[in-house]
Amino acid sequence: MCDEWAVGAAAAAGPGPHPLLSAMSDGFRKAESGTQLLARLEGRSSLKNLEPCLFADEGFPIHGDVVEFHGPEGTGKTEMLYYLIARCVLPKSGGGLEVEVMFIDTDYHFDMLRLVTILEHRLSQSTEEMIKQCLGRLFLVNCNSSTQLLLTLYSLENKFCAHPSLCIVILDSISAFYWIDRSNGGESFNIQEMNLKRCAEFLEKLVREHHLVLFATTQTIMQKSSNSTESSIPLKLHCEADVEYRPYLCKSWQQMVTHRIFFSKQCNFSSSKAFSIVSCHTKKKHVIKCSFSVAECGVQF
Amino acid sequence: MVILRAGLCPGLTAEMIQLLKANSIATVVDLVSSDLEEVARKCCLSYKALVAVRRVLLAQFSAFPVNGADLYEELKSSTAILSTGSKSLDKLLDSGLYTGEVTELTGAPGSGKTQVCLSIAVSTSHDLKQNVLYVDSTGGFMASRLLQLAQTRTGDEEEQVEALQRIQVARVFDVYKMLDVLQELRCSVSQQVLSSSGPVKVLVVDSVSAVICPLLGGRQAEGLALMMQLARELKTLARELSMAVVVTNHVTRDGSSGHLKPALGRSWSFVPSTRVLLESRESTWGQASTRRIASLTKSPRQPTGIEVELDIGSCGVLEESPAASGEGR
């Protein structure tokens, strides 16, 4: 209820609605449609065994989790996303979970041919039919601006109701519009962050109401300042590992992330695994470290 | 940020807009994100009409999800791999330039970036018979060099002229002009203004850093925003119009490790999908040589670190012309 007030108030920017009247009409608004009810009760499929290495604490994502992949360029974030997509869309006979995935692409990064190569390697007999069947479980959207991203999220709401097996949303990447938004917003930080803030709030609502798991990548575009207190303190709170992390997206986004996974390249050439990840649970402060390498068939732990 | 105005979509009348404006709902985003029951009550508008308008606006301004299988079908028929004219460079790029992607050539001044670009242009226009748009921002483009390269491909003058006619050149010296040129290209394709041999298949931008570097530095975000807008234009052209985009960039030395890294910073580093570093190799006699080492520093398909040797002599990086042996590509 409070969330709807928050959204309504932000949009109307006028005097708030009378609490009593709202409470009464809330009752009517809350009545779900038949499909929504079914989707909720049937439950979204379990994501156990998605990838234990990635998830500190439980070992698998729980519905409602928001996972952030953070790292500089060339550290394997996109490959990891392909790995997750493959795990999700492959049929149970091929070692997958047979769930549907919604992929929101903000910088034309998604390489379909690469995904198909990975699927072909994972399937024991990869016929055109099987590949098409797997790909049929993947939905792709391209967004050109943060405004279009926000509007697209609104229009995707129906899709989640209609597809109960759609339980994963991947957003690559949520920081793509950062500089353009900052320049468009003029001097006021509020206006600069407004679109992203609304996107984050709506995403949180979607994830919560439809029991989804959200994976989002953010790019490391800021240098970690060497002696600033503002960046080291939040780091100590949720992660003992020494990672290069300087938060720059809006607070609404930072607060809704439940797992933050830092990607980096291995510096010591002795190990055969080229990339490493540090996975932190933001609330419970558990940390898992893992390393992986990337071959033609995708990520290998 | 789209402002609501009469006729934006059917059902959105001027009176409606006035009433909405009086309640601080001025843009499409405001209307879509507000609680329609409340708005209907406060503005005395019909709830049904508002819901209908909201649905139409969302359909108009949001992006549609595409099913993976359909997208794969589409890509299978529209993606092409364009050979660069040099077998070693093709090997580095996993058989050539892929349409739908941005490939970056980085290197110090004199490392051969422009020569590689010119070679790619001639190879595409002569061997593959496709159109090329060459955007030159450094002044390093020379038509005479293009002719020289075309002459190594074929002795027939008519063919040489045809090959050169397929290469359009745009000279730009600031980022606004570059954005103009790219938008014009997009418009001309969408209005289906085709030249004789079809749409542009390769877009070469030599170089991107020459127009962006003057904008960076300082504390304003505008320079970075322009850079990201340019990046977006290039990627949109590559994806939506199925072109192979080649850009060149300078290198700088990394402060801490001393390695060469591409210029334009971290935000730009995410833009190209493939990156090739060109370096000159010291000739054993201590003289300037035409040999270069190209190494793959970023690729979506191949392991990084592959190196090949290129020779940018009189033939650019092109190899012996296959025209004599009658091979097609």
Tab-separated table of N, CA and C in Angstrom, chain A residues 2-148:
chain	number	residue	atom	x	y	z
A	2	CYS	N	1.899	1.234	0.846
A	2	CYS	CA	2.749	2.420	0.953
A	2	CYS	C	3.425	2.702	-0.378
A	3	ASP	N	3.785	1.598	-1.103
A	3	ASP	CA	4.492	1.820	-2.354
A	3	ASP	C	3.625	2.549	-3.336
A	4	GLU	N	2.325	2.214	-3.335
A	4	GLU	CA	1.468	2.870	-4.320
A	4	GLU	C	1.326	4.332	-3.990
A	5	TRP	N	1.299	4.639	-2.696
A	5	TRP	CA	1.259	6.038	-2.293
A	5	TRP	C	2.511	6.741	-2.791
A	6	ALA	N	3.673	6.060	-2.587
A	6	ALA	CA	4.927	6.703	-2.946
A	6	ALA	C	4.947	7.020	-4.440
A	7	VAL	N	4.513	6.039	-5.235
A	7	VAL	CA	4.543	6.267	-6.684
A	7	VAL	C	3.542	7.345	-7.063
A	8	GLY	N	2.345	7.263	-6.483
A	8	GLY	CA	1.317	8.253	-6.808
A	8	GLY	C	1.756	9.649	-6.427
A	9	ALA	N	2.383	9.741	-5.250
A	9	ALA	CA	2.788	11.057	-4.763
A	9	ALA	C	3.890	11.632	-5.636
A	10	ALA	N	4.825	10.769	-6.043
A	10	ALA	CA	5.917	11.269	-6.871
A	10	ALA	C	5.380	11.812	-8.177
A	11	ALA	N	4.377	11.129	-8.721
A	11	ALA	CA	3.880	11.536	-10.027
A	11	ALA	C	3.002	12.773	-9.927
A	12	ALA	N	2.125	12.785	-8.951
A	12	ALA	CA	1.166	13.893	-8.903
A	12	ALA	C	1.800	15.143	-8.344
A	13	ALA	N	2.700	14.960	-7.409
A	13	ALA	CA	3.393	16.097	-6.788
A	13	ALA	C	2.431	17.148	-6.288
A	14	GLY	N	1.294	16.706	-5.902
A	14	GLY	CA	0.319	17.669	-5.360
A	14	GLY	C	-0.028	17.230	-3.957
A	15	PRO	N	-1.094	17.728	-3.397
A	15	PRO	CA	-1.475	17.272	-2.060
A	15	PRO	C	-1.838	15.790	-2.103
A	16	GLY	N	-1.442	15.065	-1.096
A	16	GLY	CA	-1.665	13.618	-1.080
A	16	GLY	C	-3.144	13.277	-0.994
A	17	PRO	N	-3.511	12.084	-1.395
A	17	PRO	CA	-4.922	11.674	-1.341
A	17	PRO	C	-5.358	11.514	0.109
A	18	HIS	N	-6.634	11.674	0.346
A	18	HIS	CA	-7.152	11.499	1.690
A	18	HIS	C	-6.956	10.053	2.105
A	19	PRO	N	-6.309	9.809	3.252
A	19	PRO	CA	-5.965	8.434	3.629
A	19	PRO	C	-7.154	7.498	3.661
A	20	LEU	N	-8.281	7.994	4.204
A	20	LEU	CA	-9.414	7.100	4.376
A	20	LEU	C	-9.983	6.687	3.030
A	21	LEU	N	-10.130	7.672	2.141
A	21	LEU	CA	-10.674	7.363	0.813
A	21	LEU	C	-9.769	6.372	0.101
A	22	SER	N	-8.454	6.613	0.224
A	22	SER	CA	-7.518	5.705	-0.451
A	22	SER	C	-7.635	4.314	0.094
A	23	ALA	N	-7.757	4.233	1.423
A	23	ALA	CA	-7.830	2.904	2.026
A	23	ALA	C	-9.037	2.152	1.498
A	24	MET	N	-10.148	2.887	1.344
A	24	MET	CA	-11.352	2.220	0.859
A	24	MET	C	-11.149	1.752	-0.574
A	25	SER	N	-10.637	2.645	-1.415
A	25	SER	CA	-10.512	2.239	-2.814
A	25	SER	C	-9.377	1.252	-2.988
A	26	ASP	N	-8.410	1.257	-2.031
A	26	ASP	CA	-7.327	0.271	-2.117
A	26	ASP	C	-7.875	-1.133	-2.143
A	27	GLY	N	-8.911	-1.333	-1.311
A	27	GLY	CA	-9.503	-2.660	-1.251
A	27	GLY	C	-9.935	-3.113	-2.638
A	28	PHE	N	-10.542	-2.183	-3.399
A	28	PHE	CA	-11.005	-2.563	-4.731
A	28	PHE	C	-9.838	-2.792	-5.666
A	29	ARG	N	-8.851	-1.894	-5.539
A	29	ARG	CA	-7.723	-2.003	-6.468
A	29	ARG	C	-6.959	-3.283	-6.253
A	30	LYS	N	-6.943	-3.752	-5.010
A	30	LYS	CA	-6.136	-4.899	-4.691
A	30	LYS	C	-6.702	-6.196	-5.239
A	31	ALA	N	-7.965	-6.191	-5.639
A	31	ALA	CA	-8.541	-7.442	-6.135
A	31	ALA	C	-7.778	-7.862	-7.374
A	32	GLU	N	-7.261	-9.054	-7.354
A	32	GLU	CA	-6.459	-9.514	-8.487
A	32	GLU	C	-7.353	-10.085	-9.554
A	33	SER	N	-6.823	-10.142	-10.735
A	33	SER	CA	-7.531	-10.831	-11.794
A	33	SER	C	-7.252	-12.315	-11.628
A	34	GLY	N	-8.019	-13.122	-12.340
A	34	GLY	CA	-7.865	-14.569	-12.230
A	34	GLY	C	-6.468	-15.041	-12.558
A	35	THR	N	-5.913	-14.497	-13.624
A	35	THR	CA	-4.578	-14.946	-14.022
A	35	THR	C	-3.546	-14.589	-12.978
A	36	GLN	N	-3.689	-13.383	-12.387
A	36	GLN	CA	-2.710	-12.974	-11.381
A	36	GLN	C	-2.742	-13.934	-10.207
A	37	LEU	N	-3.971	-14.311	-9.833
A	37	LEU	CA	-4.104	-15.187	-8.679
A	37	LEU	C	-3.442	-16.528	-8.955
A	38	LEU	N	-3.731	-17.060	-10.148
A	38	LEU	CA	-3.146	-18.348	-10.528
A	38	LEU	C	-1.635	-18.277	-10.514
A	39	ALA	N	-1.126	-17.195	-11.106
A	39	ALA	CA	0.324	-17.054	-11.206
A	39	ALA	C	0.943	-17.031	-9.822
A	40	ARG	N	0.233	-16.378	-8.910
A	40	ARG	CA	0.801	-16.259	-7.577
A	40	ARG	C	0.745	-17.590	-6.839
A	41	LEU	N	-0.394	-18.268	-6.949
A	41	LEU	CA	-0.561	-19.491	-6.173
A	41	LEU	C	0.249	-20.648	-6.727
A	42	GLU	N	0.280	-20.744	-8.067
A	42	GLU	CA	1.046	-21.835	-8.669
A	42	GLU	C	2.489	-21.741	-8.266
A	43	GLY	N	2.898	-20.533	-8.005
A	43	GLY	CA	4.276	-20.319	-7.576
A	43	GLY	C	5.230	-20.337	-8.740
A	44	ARG	N	6.295	-19.607	-8.632
A	44	ARG	CA	7.308	-19.648	-9.669
A	44	ARG	C	8.185	-20.859	-9.396
A	45	SER	N	8.722	-21.432	-10.426
A	45	SER	CA	9.528	-22.632	-10.254
A	45	SER	C	10.725	-22.366	-9.371
A	46	SER	N	11.165	-23.403	-8.738
A	46	SER	CA	12.286	-23.244	-7.820
A	46	SER	C	13.576	-23.079	-8.615
A	47	LEU	N	14.469	-22.259	-8.114
A	47	LEU	CA	15.728	-22.032	-8.816
A	47	LEU	C	16.882	-22.703	-8.099
A	48	LYS	N	16.576	-23.781	-7.416
A	48	LYS	CA	17.670	-24.502	-6.746
A	48	LYS	C	18.619	-25.001	-7.815
A	49	ASN	N	19.878	-25.155	-7.428
A	49	ASN	CA	20.874	-25.665	-8.363
A	49	ASN	C	21.132	-24.733	-9.523
A	50	LEU	N	20.793	-23.485	-9.387
A	50	LEU	CA	21.114	-22.565	-10.474
A	50	LEU	C	22.632	-22.415	-10.542
A	51	GLU	N	23.220	-22.025	-9.495
A	51	GLU	CA	24.683	-21.995	-9.448
A	51	GLU	C	25.148	-21.695	-8.036
A	52	PRO	N	25.525	-22.703	-7.305
A	52	PRO	CA	25.885	-22.504	-5.897
A	52	PRO	C	27.017	-21.510	-5.713
A	53	CYS	N	27.959	-21.467	-6.671
A	53	CYS	CA	29.116	-20.596	-6.482
A	53	CYS	C	28.747	-19.133	-6.407
A	54	LEU	N	27.600	-18.784	-6.974
A	54	LEU	CA	27.284	-17.372	-7.055
A	54	LEU	C	26.578	-16.838	-5.832
A	55	PHE	N	25.940	-17.700	-5.096
A	55	PHE	CA	25.037	-17.176	-4.080
A	55	PHE	C	25.514	-17.495	-2.684
A	56	ALA	N	25.993	-16.461	-2.031
A	56	ALA	CA	26.426	-16.618	-0.643
A	56	ALA	C	25.218	-16.926	0.207
A	57	ASP	N	25.399	-17.656	1.197
A	57	ASP	CA	24.390	-17.960	2.199
A	57	ASP	C	23.490	-19.134	1.845
A	58	GLU	N	22.581	-18.977	0.880
A	58	GLU	CA	21.658	-20.088	0.650
A	58	GLU	C	22.175	-21.037	-0.405
A	59	GLY	N	23.018	-20.530	-1.307
A	59	GLY	CA	23.483	-21.377	-2.395
A	59	GLY	C	22.606	-21.285	-3.629
A	60	PHE	N	21.441	-20.679	-3.498
A	60	PHE	CA	20.621	-20.484	-4.685
A	60	PHE	C	19.760	-19.249	-4.469
A	61	PRO	N	19.310	-18.622	-5.543
A	61	PRO	CA	18.536	-17.391	-5.359
A	61	PRO	C	17.111	-17.702	-4.920
A	62	ILE	N	16.651	-16.917	-3.990
A	62	ILE	CA	15.258	-17.038	-3.557
A	62	ILE	C	14.462	-15.998	-4.311
A	63	HIS	N	13.214	-16.318	-4.552
A	63	HIS	CA	12.381	-15.348	-5.276
A	63	HIS	C	12.332	-14.041	-4.511
A	64	GLY	N	12.545	-12.969	-5.221
A	64	GLY	CA	12.600	-11.672	-4.565
A	64	GLY	C	14.024	-11.168	-4.451
A	65	ASP	N	14.998	-12.001	-4.827
A	65	ASP	CA	16.385	-11.567	-4.736
A	65	ASP	C	16.730	-10.639	-5.895
A	66	VAL	N	17.593	-9.686	-5.598
A	66	VAL	CA	18.109	-8.801	-6.643
A	66	VAL	C	19.622	-8.955	-6.633
A	67	VAL	N	20.165	-9.446	-7.725
A	67	VAL	CA	21.591	-9.738	-7.768
A	67	VAL	C	22.274	-8.750	-8.694
A	68	GLU	N	23.336	-8.134	-8.234
A	68	GLU	CA	24.052	-7.158	-9.056
A	68	GLU	C	25.406	-7.739	-9.453
A	69	PHE	N	25.699	-7.735	-10.729
A	69	PHE	CA	27.020	-8.130	-11.230
A	69	PHE	C	27.793	-6.847	-11.469
A	70	HIS	N	28.913	-6.693	-10.786
A	70	HIS	CA	29.646	-5.445	-10.925
A	70	HIS	C	31.072	-5.741	-11.327
A	71	GLY	N	31.596	-5.024	-12.285
A	71	GLY	CA	32.985	-5.267	-12.616
A	71	GLY	C	33.407	-4.461	-13.818
A	72	PRO	N	34.711	-4.277	-14.013
A	72	PRO	CA	35.195	-3.551	-15.180
A	72	PRO	C	35.029	-4.382	-16.457
A	73	GLU	N	35.431	-3.786	-17.542
A	73	GLU	CA	35.230	-4.418	-18.839
A	73	GLU	C	36.111	-5.641	-18.984
A	74	GLY	N	35.580	-6.671	-19.626
A	74	GLY	CA	36.403	-7.836	-19.905
A	74	GLY	C	36.592	-8.773	-18.737
A	75	THR	N	35.674	-8.755	-17.771
A	75	THR	CA	35.849	-9.621	-16.602
A	75	THR	C	34.858	-10.771	-16.580
A	76	GLY	N	34.093	-10.952	-17.640
A	76	GLY	CA	33.264	-12.153	-17.695
A	76	GLY	C	31.833	-12.002	-17.242
A	77	LYS	N	31.340	-10.757	-17.090
A	77	LYS	CA	29.958	-10.602	-16.620
A	77	LYS	C	28.973	-11.120	-17.670
A	78	THR	N	29.199	-10.737	-18.923
A	78	THR	CA	28.271	-11.156	-19.967
A	78	THR	C	28.311	-12.665	-20.148
A	79	GLU	N	29.523	-13.258	-20.092
A	79	GLU	CA	29.623	-14.707	-20.211
A	79	GLU	C	28.860	-15.401	-19.099
A	80	MET	N	28.934	-14.852	-17.912
A	80	MET	CA	28.216	-15.445	-16.787
A	80	MET	C	26.718	-15.376	-17.024
A	81	LEU	N	26.254	-14.269	-17.639
A	81	LEU	CA	24.831	-14.156	-17.941
A	81	LEU	C	24.419	-15.221	-18.956
A	82	TYR	N	25.264	-15.443	-19.979
A	82	TYR	CA	24.930	-16.486	-20.954
A	82	TYR	C	24.855	-17.841	-20.260
A	83	TYR	N	25.771	-18.064	-19.333
A	83	TYR	CA	25.781	-19.323	-18.586
A	83	TYR	C	24.473	-19.503	-17.835
A	84	LEU	N	24.036	-18.439	-17.170
A	84	LEU	CA	22.781	-18.515	-16.420
A	84	LEU	C	21.596	-18.741	-17.354
A	85	ILE	N	21.581	-18.018	-18.478
A	85	ILE	CA	20.471	-18.190	-19.423
A	85	ILE	C	20.432	-19.635	-19.904
A	86	ALA	N	21.629	-20.157	-20.254
A	86	ALA	CA	21.666	-21.538	-20.736
A	86	ALA	C	21.127	-22.488	-19.673
A	87	ARG	N	21.550	-22.291	-18.427
A	87	ARG	CA	21.066	-23.155	-17.358
A	87	ARG	C	19.546	-23.081	-17.228
A	88	CYS	N	19.005	-21.907	-17.478
A	88	CYS	CA	17.559	-21.740	-17.294
A	88	CYS	C	16.757	-22.323	-18.442
A	89	VAL	N	17.185	-22.070	-19.690
A	89	VAL	CA	16.302	-22.448	-20.802
A	89	VAL	C	16.498	-23.874	-21.277
A	90	LEU	N	17.594	-24.508	-20.900
A	90	LEU	CA	17.789	-25.873	-21.355
A	90	LEU	C	16.715	-26.775	-20.765
A	91	PRO	N	16.320	-27.820	-21.487
A	91	PRO	CA	15.309	-28.716	-20.944
A	91	PRO	C	15.898	-29.516	-19.784
A	92	LYS	N	15.012	-30.068	-18.973
A	92	LYS	CA	15.483	-30.788	-17.793
A	92	LYS	C	16.394	-31.946	-18.198
A	93	SER	N	16.115	-32.521	-19.373
A	93	SER	CA	16.953	-33.636	-19.818
A	93	SER	C	18.353	-33.180	-20.157
A	94	GLY	N	18.497	-31.883	-20.465
A	94	GLY	CA	19.824	-31.381	-20.815
A	94	GLY	C	20.537	-30.755	-19.637
A	95	GLY	N	19.961	-30.902	-18.453
A	95	GLY	CA	20.617	-30.318	-17.288
A	95	GLY	C	20.154	-28.926	-16.968
A	96	GLY	N	19.009	-28.502	-17.538
A	96	GLY	CA	18.555	-27.139	-17.277
A	96	GLY	C	17.341	-27.122	-16.373
A	97	LEU	N	16.779	-25.941	-16.194
A	97	LEU	CA	15.658	-25.798	-15.288
A	97	LEU	C	14.341	-25.580	-16.010
A	98	GLU	N	14.415	-25.424	-17.332
A	98	GLU	CA	13.208	-25.228	-18.145
A	98	GLU	C	12.346	-24.069	-17.666
A	99	VAL	N	12.958	-22.959	-17.297
A	99	VAL	CA	12.174	-21.784	-16.933
A	99	VAL	C	12.403	-20.707	-17.986
A	100	GLU	N	11.524	-19.729	-18.005
A	100	GLU	CA	11.633	-18.674	-19.009
A	100	GLU	C	12.400	-17.489	-18.455
A	101	VAL	N	13.082	-16.792	-19.362
A	101	VAL	CA	13.935	-15.676	-18.967
A	101	VAL	C	13.568	-14.436	-19.771
A	102	MET	N	13.503	-13.300	-19.097
A	102	MET	CA	13.270	-12.025	-19.787
A	102	MET	C	14.586	-11.254	-19.775
A	103	PHE	N	15.108	-10.917	-20.937
A	103	PHE	CA	16.398	-10.243	-21.019
A	103	PHE	C	16.185	-8.828	-21.525
A	104	ILE	N	16.512	-7.862	-20.707
A	104	ILE	CA	16.360	-6.464	-21.108
A	104	ILE	C	17.744	-5.932	-21.441
A	105	ASP	N	17.946	-5.566	-22.697
A	105	ASP	CA	19.259	-5.178	-23.181
A	105	ASP	C	19.276	-3.676	-23.403
A	106	THR	N	20.143	-2.959	-22.689
A	106	THR	CA	20.124	-1.510	-22.839
A	106	THR	C	21.244	-0.984	-23.709
A	107	ASP	N	22.239	-1.820	-24.033
A	107	ASP	CA	23.307	-1.280	-24.873
A	107	ASP	C	23.664	-2.199	-26.035
A	108	TYR	N	22.673	-2.919	-26.565
A	108	TYR	CA	22.891	-3.758	-27.749
A	108	TYR	C	24.075	-4.690	-27.558
A	109	HIS	N	24.152	-5.237	-26.355
A	109	HIS	CA	25.306	-6.040	-26.029
A	109	HIS	C	25.082	-7.518	-26.333
A	110	PHE	N	23.822	-7.912	-26.380
A	110	PHE	CA	23.492	-9.331	-26.403
A	110	PHE	C	23.878	-9.961	-27.729
A	111	ASP	N	24.581	-11.072	-27.650
A	111	ASP	CA	25.063	-11.741	-28.849
A	111	ASP	C	24.350	-13.084	-28.963
A	112	MET	N	23.346	-13.150	-29.812
A	112	MET	CA	22.530	-14.359	-29.917
A	112	MET	C	23.354	-15.535	-30.414
A	113	LEU	N	24.266	-15.258	-31.357
A	113	LEU	CA	25.042	-16.362	-31.926
A	113	LEU	C	25.932	-16.997	-30.878
A	114	ARG	N	26.444	-16.188	-29.964
A	114	ARG	CA	27.278	-16.732	-28.898
A	114	ARG	C	26.438	-17.627	-27.995
A	115	LEU	N	25.223	-17.196	-27.687
A	115	LEU	CA	24.349	-18.007	-26.838
A	115	LEU	C	24.043	-19.334	-27.513
A	116	VAL	N	23.804	-19.283	-28.819
A	116	VAL	CA	23.500	-20.531	-29.530
A	116	VAL	C	24.699	-21.475	-29.503
A	117	THR	N	25.916	-20.929	-29.636
A	117	THR	CA	27.118	-21.770	-29.550
A	117	THR	C	27.182	-22.458	-28.198
A	118	ILE	N	26.888	-21.707	-27.147
A	118	ILE	CA	26.937	-22.288	-25.804
A	118	ILE	C	25.873	-23.363	-25.649
A	119	LEU	N	24.664	-23.114	-26.151
A	119	LEU	CA	23.604	-24.108	-26.044
A	119	LEU	C	23.990	-25.370	-26.811
A	120	GLU	N	24.589	-25.177	-27.993
A	120	GLU	CA	24.969	-26.353	-28.798
A	120	GLU	C	25.977	-27.212	-28.056
A	121	HIS	N	26.885	-26.558	-27.325
A	121	HIS	CA	27.865	-27.337	-26.575
A	121	HIS	C	27.234	-28.063	-25.401
A	122	ARG	N	26.205	-27.471	-24.813
A	122	ARG	CA	25.631	-28.077	-23.613
A	122	ARG	C	24.667	-29.210	-23.933
A	123	LEU	N	24.018	-29.143	-25.110
A	123	LEU	CA	23.055	-30.191	-25.430
A	123	LEU	C	23.794	-31.390	-26.003
A	124	SER	N	23.363	-32.585	-25.611
A	124	SER	CA	24.059	-33.765	-26.121
A	124	SER	C	23.774	-33.950	-27.596
A	125	GLN	N	22.495	-33.811	-28.002
A	125	GLN	CA	22.225	-33.828	-29.435
A	125	GLN	C	21.562	-32.509	-29.776
A	126	SER	N	22.353	-31.620	-30.389
A	126	SER	CA	21.808	-30.289	-30.615
A	126	SER	C	21.239	-30.186	-32.014
A	127	THR	N	19.947	-30.442	-32.106
A	127	THR	CA	19.301	-30.246	-33.404
A	127	THR	C	18.729	-28.842	-33.438
A	128	GLU	N	18.390	-28.423	-34.635
A	128	GLU	CA	17.811	-27.092	-34.816
A	128	GLU	C	16.531	-26.966	-33.984
A	129	GLU	N	15.755	-28.051	-33.963
A	129	GLU	CA	14.491	-28.047	-33.210
A	129	GLU	C	14.715	-27.761	-31.746
A	130	MET	N	15.696	-28.469	-31.174
A	130	MET	CA	15.933	-28.334	-29.745
A	130	MET	C	16.410	-26.934	-29.413
A	131	ILE	N	17.295	-26.402	-30.282
A	131	ILE	CA	17.805	-25.053	-30.033
A	131	ILE	C	16.642	-24.069	-30.066
A	132	LYS	N	15.763	-24.256	-31.051
A	132	LYS	CA	14.639	-23.332	-31.165
A	132	LYS	C	13.735	-23.423	-29.944
A	133	GLN	N	13.588	-24.652	-29.454
A	133	GLN	CA	12.738	-24.836	-28.285
A	133	GLN	C	13.327	-24.107	-27.081
A	134	CYS	N	14.647	-24.242	-26.923
A	134	CYS	CA	15.288	-23.544	-25.804
A	134	CYS	C	15.152	-22.041	-25.975
A	135	LEU	N	15.405	-21.567	-27.194
A	135	LEU	CA	15.350	-20.130	-27.417
A	135	LEU	C	13.940	-19.599	-27.250
A	136	GLY	N	12.954	-20.480	-27.441
A	136	GLY	CA	11.581	-20.042	-27.257
A	136	GLY	C	11.283	-19.643	-25.830
A	137	ARG	N	12.177	-20.032	-24.911
A	137	ARG	CA	11.949	-19.671	-23.509
A	137	ARG	C	12.625	-18.360	-23.157
A	138	LEU	N	13.231	-17.715	-24.141
A	138	LEU	CA	13.946	-16.470	-23.872
A	138	LEU	C	13.223	-15.320	-24.545
A	139	PHE	N	13.010	-14.222	-23.823
A	139	PHE	CA	12.398	-13.028	-24.396
A	139	PHE	C	13.400	-11.894	-24.318
A	140	LEU	N	13.514	-11.149	-25.416
A	140	LEU	CA	14.501	-10.063	-25.444
A	140	LEU	C	13.839	-8.736	-25.721
A	141	VAL	N	14.288	-7.688	-25.015
A	141	VAL	CA	13.788	-6.341	-25.259
A	141	VAL	C	14.994	-5.419	-25.345
A	142	ASN	N	14.955	-4.464	-26.279
A	142	ASN	CA	16.039	-3.478	-26.378
A	142	ASN	C	15.522	-2.116	-25.969
A	143	CYS	N	16.236	-1.431	-25.084
A	143	CYS	CA	15.776	-0.095	-24.670
A	143	CYS	C	16.812	0.951	-25.028
A	144	ASN	N	16.333	2.103	-25.498
A	144	ASN	CA	17.239	3.136	-25.962
A	144	ASN	C	17.509	4.242	-24.986
A	145	SER	N	16.677	4.386	-23.973
A	145	SER	CA	16.879	5.483	-23.041
A	145	SER	C	16.257	5.066	-21.728
A	146	SER	N	16.584	5.801	-20.679
A	146	SER	CA	16.036	5.409	-19.381
A	146	SER	C	14.528	5.610	-19.354
A	147	THR	N	14.033	6.587	-20.128
A	147	THR	CA	12.582	6.770	-20.195
A	147	THR	C	11.938	5.564	-20.847
A	148	GLN	N	12.553	5.101	-21.952
A	148	GLN	CA	11.969	3.945	-22.624
A	148	GLN	C	12.064	2.714	-21.732
